[in-house]
Coordinates of C-alpha atoms in Angstrom, one line a residue:
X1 CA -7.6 52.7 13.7
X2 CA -6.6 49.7 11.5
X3 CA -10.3 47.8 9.8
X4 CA -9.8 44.5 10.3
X5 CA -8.8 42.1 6.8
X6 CA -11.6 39.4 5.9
X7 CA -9.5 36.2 5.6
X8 CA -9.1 35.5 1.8
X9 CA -10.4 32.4 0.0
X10 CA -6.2 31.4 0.5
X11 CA -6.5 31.5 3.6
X12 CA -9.5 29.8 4.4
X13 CA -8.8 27.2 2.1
X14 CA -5.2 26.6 3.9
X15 CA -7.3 26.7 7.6
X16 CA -9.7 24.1 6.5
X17 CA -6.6 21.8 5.1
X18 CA -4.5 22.3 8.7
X19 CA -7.9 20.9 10.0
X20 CA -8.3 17.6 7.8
X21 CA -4.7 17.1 8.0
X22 CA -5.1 16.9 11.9
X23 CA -7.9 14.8 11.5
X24 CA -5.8 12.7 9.5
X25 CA -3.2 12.5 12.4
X26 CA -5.5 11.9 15.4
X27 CA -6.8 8.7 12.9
X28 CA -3.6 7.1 12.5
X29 CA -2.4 7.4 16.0
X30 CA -5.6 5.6 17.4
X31 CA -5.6 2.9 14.0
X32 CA -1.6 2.4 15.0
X33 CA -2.9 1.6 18.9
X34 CA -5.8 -1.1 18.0
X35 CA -5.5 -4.1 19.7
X36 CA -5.7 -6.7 16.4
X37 CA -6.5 -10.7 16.8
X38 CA -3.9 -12.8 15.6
X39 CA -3.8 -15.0 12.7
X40 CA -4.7 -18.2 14.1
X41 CA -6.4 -20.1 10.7
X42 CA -8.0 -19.1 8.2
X43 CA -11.4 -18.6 10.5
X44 CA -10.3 -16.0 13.1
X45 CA -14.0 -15.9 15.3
X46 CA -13.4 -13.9 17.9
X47 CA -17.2 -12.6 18.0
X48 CA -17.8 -16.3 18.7
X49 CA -21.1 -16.0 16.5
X50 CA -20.1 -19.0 13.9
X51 CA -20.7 -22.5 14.9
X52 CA -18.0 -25.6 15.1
X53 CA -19.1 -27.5 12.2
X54 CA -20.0 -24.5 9.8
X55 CA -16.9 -23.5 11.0
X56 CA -15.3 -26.5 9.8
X57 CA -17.1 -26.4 6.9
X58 CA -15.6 -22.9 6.3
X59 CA -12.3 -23.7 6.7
X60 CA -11.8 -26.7 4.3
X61 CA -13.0 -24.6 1.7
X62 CA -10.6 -21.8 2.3
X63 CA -8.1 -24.7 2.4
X64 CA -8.8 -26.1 -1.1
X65 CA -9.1 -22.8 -2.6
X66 CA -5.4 -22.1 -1.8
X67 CA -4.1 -25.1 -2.5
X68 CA -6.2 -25.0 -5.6
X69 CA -5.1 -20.8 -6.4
X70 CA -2.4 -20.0 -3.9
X71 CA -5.6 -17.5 -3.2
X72 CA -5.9 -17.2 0.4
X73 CA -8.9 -16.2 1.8
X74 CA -9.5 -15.6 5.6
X75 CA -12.4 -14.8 7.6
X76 CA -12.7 -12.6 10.9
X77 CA -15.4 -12.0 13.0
X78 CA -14.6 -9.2 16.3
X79 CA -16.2 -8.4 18.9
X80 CA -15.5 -4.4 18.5
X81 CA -14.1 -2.0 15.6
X82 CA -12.9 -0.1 18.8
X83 CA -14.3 3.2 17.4
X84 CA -13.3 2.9 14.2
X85 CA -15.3 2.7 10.7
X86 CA -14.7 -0.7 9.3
X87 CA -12.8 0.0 6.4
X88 CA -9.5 1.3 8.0
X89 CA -10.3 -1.6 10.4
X90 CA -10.3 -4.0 7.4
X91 CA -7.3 -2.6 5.5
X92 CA -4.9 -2.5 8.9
X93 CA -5.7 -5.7 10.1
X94 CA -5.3 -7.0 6.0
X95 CA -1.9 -6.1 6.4
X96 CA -1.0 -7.1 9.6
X97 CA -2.1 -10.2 8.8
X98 CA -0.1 -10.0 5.5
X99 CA -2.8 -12.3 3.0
X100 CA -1.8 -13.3 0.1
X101 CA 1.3 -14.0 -1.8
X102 CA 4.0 -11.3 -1.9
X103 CA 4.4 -11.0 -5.1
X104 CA 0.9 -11.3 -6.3
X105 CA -1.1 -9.6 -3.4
X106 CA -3.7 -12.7 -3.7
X107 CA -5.4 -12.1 -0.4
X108 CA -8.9 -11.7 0.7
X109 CA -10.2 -10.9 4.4
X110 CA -14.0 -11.4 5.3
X111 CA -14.1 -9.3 8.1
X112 CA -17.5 -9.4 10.4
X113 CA -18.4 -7.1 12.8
X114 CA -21.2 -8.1 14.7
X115 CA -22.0 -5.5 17.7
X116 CA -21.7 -2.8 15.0
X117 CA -23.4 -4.7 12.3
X118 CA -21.0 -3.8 9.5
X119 CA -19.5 -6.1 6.8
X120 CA -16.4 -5.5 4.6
X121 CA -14.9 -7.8 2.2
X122 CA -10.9 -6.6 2.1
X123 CA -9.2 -7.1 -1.6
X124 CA -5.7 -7.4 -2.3
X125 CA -4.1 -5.5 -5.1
X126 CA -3.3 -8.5 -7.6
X127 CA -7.4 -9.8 -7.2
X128 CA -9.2 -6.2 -7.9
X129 CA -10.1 -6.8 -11.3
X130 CA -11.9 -9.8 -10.8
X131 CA -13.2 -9.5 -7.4
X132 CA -14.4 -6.0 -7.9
X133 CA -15.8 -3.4 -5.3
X134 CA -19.4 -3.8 -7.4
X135 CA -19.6 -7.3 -7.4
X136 CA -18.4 -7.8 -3.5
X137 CA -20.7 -5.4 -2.9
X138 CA -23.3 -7.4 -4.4
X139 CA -22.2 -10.7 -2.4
X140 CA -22.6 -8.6 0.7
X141 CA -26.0 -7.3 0.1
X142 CA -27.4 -10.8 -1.6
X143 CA -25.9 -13.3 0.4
X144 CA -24.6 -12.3 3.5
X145 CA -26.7 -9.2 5.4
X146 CA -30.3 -10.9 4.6
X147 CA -29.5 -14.0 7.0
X148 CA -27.1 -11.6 9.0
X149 CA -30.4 -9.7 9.8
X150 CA -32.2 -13.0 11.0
X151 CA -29.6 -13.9 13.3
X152 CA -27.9 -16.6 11.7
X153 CA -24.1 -15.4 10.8
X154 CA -22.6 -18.9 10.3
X155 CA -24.8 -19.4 6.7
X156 CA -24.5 -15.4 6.1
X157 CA -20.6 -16.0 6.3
X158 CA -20.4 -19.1 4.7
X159 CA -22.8 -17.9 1.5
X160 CA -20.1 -15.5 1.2
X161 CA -17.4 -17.7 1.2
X162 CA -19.0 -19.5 -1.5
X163 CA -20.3 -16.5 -3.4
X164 CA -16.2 -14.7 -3.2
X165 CA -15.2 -18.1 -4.2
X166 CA -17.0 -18.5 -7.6
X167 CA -15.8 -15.1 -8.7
X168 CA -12.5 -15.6 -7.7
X169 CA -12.5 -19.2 -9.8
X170 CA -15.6 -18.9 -12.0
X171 CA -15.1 -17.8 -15.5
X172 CA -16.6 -14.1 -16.1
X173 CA -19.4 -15.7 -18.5
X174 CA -20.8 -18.0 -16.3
X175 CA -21.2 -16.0 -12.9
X176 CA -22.7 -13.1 -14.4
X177 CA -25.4 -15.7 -15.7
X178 CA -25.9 -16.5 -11.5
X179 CA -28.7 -14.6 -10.2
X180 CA -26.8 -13.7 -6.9
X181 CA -24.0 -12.4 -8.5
X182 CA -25.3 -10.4 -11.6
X183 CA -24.8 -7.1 -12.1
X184 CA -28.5 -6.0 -13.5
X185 CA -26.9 -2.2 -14.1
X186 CA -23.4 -2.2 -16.0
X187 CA -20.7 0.1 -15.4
X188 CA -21.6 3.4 -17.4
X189 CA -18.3 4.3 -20.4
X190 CA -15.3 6.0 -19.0
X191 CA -15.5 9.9 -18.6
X192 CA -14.6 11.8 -21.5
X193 CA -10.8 13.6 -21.2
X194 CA -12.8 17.4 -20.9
X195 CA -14.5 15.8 -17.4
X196 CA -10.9 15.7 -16.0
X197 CA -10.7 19.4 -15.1
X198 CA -13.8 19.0 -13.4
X199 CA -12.8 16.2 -11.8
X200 CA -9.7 17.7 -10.2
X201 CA -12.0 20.4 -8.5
X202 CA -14.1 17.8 -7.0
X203 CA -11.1 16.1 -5.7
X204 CA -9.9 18.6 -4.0
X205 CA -13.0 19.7 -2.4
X206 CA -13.5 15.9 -1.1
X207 CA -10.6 16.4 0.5
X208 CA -11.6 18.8 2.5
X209 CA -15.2 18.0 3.0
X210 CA -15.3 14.2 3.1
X211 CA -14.9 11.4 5.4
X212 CA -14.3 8.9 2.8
X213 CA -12.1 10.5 1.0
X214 CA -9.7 11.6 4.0
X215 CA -9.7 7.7 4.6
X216 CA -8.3 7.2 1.3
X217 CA -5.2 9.6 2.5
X218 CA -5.3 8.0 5.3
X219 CA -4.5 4.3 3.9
X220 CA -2.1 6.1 1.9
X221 CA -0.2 7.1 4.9
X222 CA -0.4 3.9 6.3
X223 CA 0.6 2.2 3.6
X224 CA 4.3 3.9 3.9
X225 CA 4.0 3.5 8.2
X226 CA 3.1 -0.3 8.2
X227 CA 4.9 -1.7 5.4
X228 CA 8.3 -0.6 8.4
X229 CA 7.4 -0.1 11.7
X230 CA 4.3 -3.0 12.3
X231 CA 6.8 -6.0 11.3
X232 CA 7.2 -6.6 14.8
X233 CA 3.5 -6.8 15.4
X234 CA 2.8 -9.2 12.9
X235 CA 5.5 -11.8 13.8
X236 CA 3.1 -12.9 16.4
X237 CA 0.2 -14.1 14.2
X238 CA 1.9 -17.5 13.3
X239 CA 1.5 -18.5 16.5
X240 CA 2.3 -22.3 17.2
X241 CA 0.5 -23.2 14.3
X242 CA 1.6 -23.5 10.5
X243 CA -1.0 -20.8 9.3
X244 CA 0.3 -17.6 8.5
X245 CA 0.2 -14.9 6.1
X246 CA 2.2 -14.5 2.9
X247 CA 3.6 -11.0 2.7
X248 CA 0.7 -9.4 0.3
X249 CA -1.0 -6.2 0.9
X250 CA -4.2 -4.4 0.1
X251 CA -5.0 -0.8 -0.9
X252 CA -8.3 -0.7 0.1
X253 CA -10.0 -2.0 -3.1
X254 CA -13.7 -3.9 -1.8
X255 CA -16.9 -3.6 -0.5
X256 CA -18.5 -2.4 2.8
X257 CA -22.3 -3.3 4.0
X258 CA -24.3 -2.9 7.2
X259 CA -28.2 -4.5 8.4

């Protein structure tokens, strides 16, 4: 009679892969069915939790900004992630919606999620180094989630607006001297080259282990899907109106934040 082999490390290591790799599959078939709201302005308040004139308010700001920038900058509140965490959420409907300028990937979506009380400010490519993930994460936690957690969304939203414009028009020097956008803890030195090794092993076993980081493979895939086959989807968002996006994309780079 033949003992029975443990499974090597090889193995077990390939298993766990097939497994994440499904995972990865089951994600993009139910983020390719999501129902997405069209781009109707730059205020897209589906939630309904945003009142006319702050509304109004919003919108003429978003306005002057792009005729000011060419930045454009759109808001979005839903009424359901429809199961999904609000990142791929963000990043899908971001490129649906196309914000931005083609060639300079100058968008930014302010996506609200009331019923699962999550926030994500969405960053195109060409704006990451000056609309970082630390400091929207910062707007997010200082002006938006303290009034989102008293109920009033309109001021939450429109402190953001305000906030993501000054960073994206301020010079450097004189937002870091605002209160509710300084960073009181700096970014610590770049790791030196030995770390890199290290690195690599931990890369690989967030692969396997994490959610977070199987999202990041995930917008990777997507990336190459969308940028093809969801043209036909995105035709629709112009509507009647003038408003539409302007061919730019996003690779994920922003904050997320929940109260």
């Amino acid at each position: 009679m033949k003992v029975g082999r443990t499974p090597s490390a090889h193995g077990r290591r390939g298993w766990r892969l097939a497994i994440v790799f499904t995972a990865l599959l089951c994600t993009i078939t139910t983020a390719l069915s999501l129902n997405l709201p069209s781009l109707s302005g730059r205020v897209v308040d589906q939630a309904n939790i945003v009142q006319p004139s702050t509304r109004n308010a919003i919108e003429q700001k978003l306005a002057d900004l792009e005729t000011k920038s060419g930045i454009q900058l759109v808001v979005a509140t839903v009424p359901s992630l429809e199961g999904q965490e609000i990142e791929p959420y963000a990043n899908e409907l971001f490129r649906n919606w196309k914000l931005g300028e083609k060639t300079k990937n100058n968008g930014v979506l302010l996506l609200v999620a009331p019923n699962e009380r999550r926030v994500r400010i969405e960053v195109g490519y060409g704006l990451e180094g000056t609309l970082t993930d630390a400091l929207s994460k910062v707007i997010i936690a200082n002006a938006m989630t303290p009034r989102f957690k008293a109920g009033d969304f309109g001021d939450g939203i429109s402190r953001g607006v305000d906030d993501i414009i000054t960073v994206l028009t301020t010079d450097a020097s004189e937002w870091q001297q605002r209160p509710s956008l300084r960073l009181d803890n700096q970014q610590t030195a770049d790791p030196m080259s030995w770390i890199l090794v290290a690195a690599l092993i931990a890369l690989i076993t967030l692969l396997i282990v994490s959610p977070g980081f199987r999202w990041f493979f995930l917008n990777v895939v997507l990336n190459i899907l969308i940028s093809s086959g969801r043209s036909s989807r995105s035709g629709g968002f112009s509507g009647g109106g003038s408003f539409s996006g302007r061919g730019g994309s996003s690779g994920g780079g922003g904050a997320s934040g929940s109260w």
